């Protein structure tokens, strides 16, 4: 079983930045795409961002585009989610997920929870006004 571990969550104020990290087993890291989803209380889990295997392509939800940046750190076998200009609406538990699909089917494909093979336990992000 592949285990993913999120870290970097915390409490910040609106306008601040936060950097999340998703640790991926080194043996499979380069061949897996990694995505971020978030779940706010009373809301459905929603897609945030995804980065293709080897970092070829990146995709973002409209709500975070221009503010969040997803990247791969090959040396650490991890994927980071740099969150800038945070808003109270960004408050949620953030989960990372991994997918082994070789082909790139676009943003819609990665926005679907069902396609992801593995999930982490999540890290809390709280943004106060």
XYZ file of C-alpha atoms in Angstrom:
129
model
C 0.000 0.000 0.000
C 1.229 3.465 -0.913
C 1.009 5.919 1.968
C 0.928 9.662 1.431
C 1.616 12.103 4.249
C 0.511 15.742 4.201
C 2.165 18.401 6.325
C 2.414 22.165 6.624
C -1.126 23.002 7.645
C -1.830 25.669 10.217
C -3.731 28.809 11.123
C -3.095 32.062 9.296
C -4.855 35.313 8.558
C -6.413 36.346 5.278
C -3.799 37.497 2.813
C -1.058 35.315 4.283
C 0.723 32.418 2.620
C 1.128 28.791 3.573
C 3.049 25.931 2.012
C 1.761 22.370 2.194
C 3.785 19.288 1.391
C 2.784 15.770 0.362
C 5.401 13.095 0.961
C 5.277 10.291 -1.618
C 7.198 6.981 -1.445
C 10.400 7.495 -3.418
C 10.037 4.217 -5.295
C 6.942 5.407 -7.174
C 7.198 9.198 -6.974
C 8.360 9.986 -10.518
C 5.702 7.797 -12.153
C 2.707 9.180 -10.258
C 0.701 12.335 -10.735
C -0.191 14.065 -7.460
C -3.258 16.120 -6.689
C -4.657 18.205 -3.867
C -8.277 18.241 -2.726
C -9.919 20.016 0.184
C -12.924 19.363 2.393
C -14.581 22.164 4.332
C -17.183 21.405 7.037
C -20.593 20.945 5.468
C -19.205 20.959 1.942
C -18.208 18.313 -0.567
C -14.570 17.533 -1.122
C -13.362 19.619 -4.042
C -10.449 19.583 -6.414
C -7.706 22.138 -5.808
C -4.713 21.358 -8.016
C -2.802 18.549 -9.699
C 0.621 18.036 -11.201
C 1.386 15.400 -13.799
C 3.985 12.696 -13.338
C 7.415 14.259 -13.822
C 5.784 17.691 -13.614
C 4.902 17.899 -17.298
C 1.553 19.652 -16.763
C -0.255 21.434 -13.946
C -3.966 22.008 -13.357
C -5.836 24.280 -10.955
C -9.386 24.834 -9.808
C -10.779 28.206 -10.848
C -11.092 29.244 -7.199
C -7.340 29.014 -6.589
C -5.863 29.747 -10.006
C -3.387 32.604 -9.797
C -2.999 32.193 -6.031
C -1.839 28.592 -5.557
C 1.165 26.912 -7.142
C 1.749 23.162 -7.221
C 5.257 21.820 -7.739
C 7.366 18.684 -7.413
C 10.510 18.383 -5.309
C 12.369 15.407 -6.747
C 15.086 15.415 -4.085
C 12.502 15.039 -1.321
C 10.019 12.890 -3.283
C 7.290 15.326 -2.380
C 4.771 17.677 -3.938
C 4.238 21.146 -2.550
C 1.192 23.371 -2.683
C 2.204 26.988 -2.237
C -0.899 28.898 -1.193
C -0.743 32.670 -1.525
C -3.233 35.431 -0.717
C -5.266 33.029 1.356
C -8.941 33.698 1.950
C -11.313 32.494 4.690
C -12.993 30.417 1.979
C -9.778 28.382 1.707
C -10.315 26.987 5.209
C -10.547 23.204 4.935
C -8.768 19.931 5.471
C -6.397 19.489 2.559
C -5.733 16.020 1.166
C -3.164 14.878 -1.360
C -3.688 11.963 -3.721
C -1.608 9.970 -6.200
C -2.485 8.522 -9.607
C -0.460 6.180 -11.833
C -2.189 6.946 -15.146
C 0.373 7.533 -17.884
C -1.818 9.511 -20.286
C -2.866 13.102 -19.628
C -6.636 13.494 -19.940
C -6.783 17.080 -18.725
C -8.128 18.960 -15.725
C -11.539 17.329 -15.676
C -9.969 13.894 -15.296
C -7.928 14.958 -12.279
C -10.874 16.749 -10.655
C -12.701 13.433 -10.258
C -12.043 11.769 -6.905
C -12.581 8.282 -8.268
C -9.512 8.283 -10.513
C -7.007 8.734 -7.689
C -5.350 5.541 -6.449
C -4.120 6.644 -3.026
C -5.044 9.312 -0.466
C -3.382 10.883 2.547
C -5.040 11.597 5.895
C -5.209 15.352 5.411
C -3.868 18.489 7.062
C -5.953 21.335 8.464
C -5.702 24.835 7.023
C -7.538 27.620 8.808
C -7.700 31.151 7.437
C -9.193 33.841 9.654
C -10.591 37.122 8.416
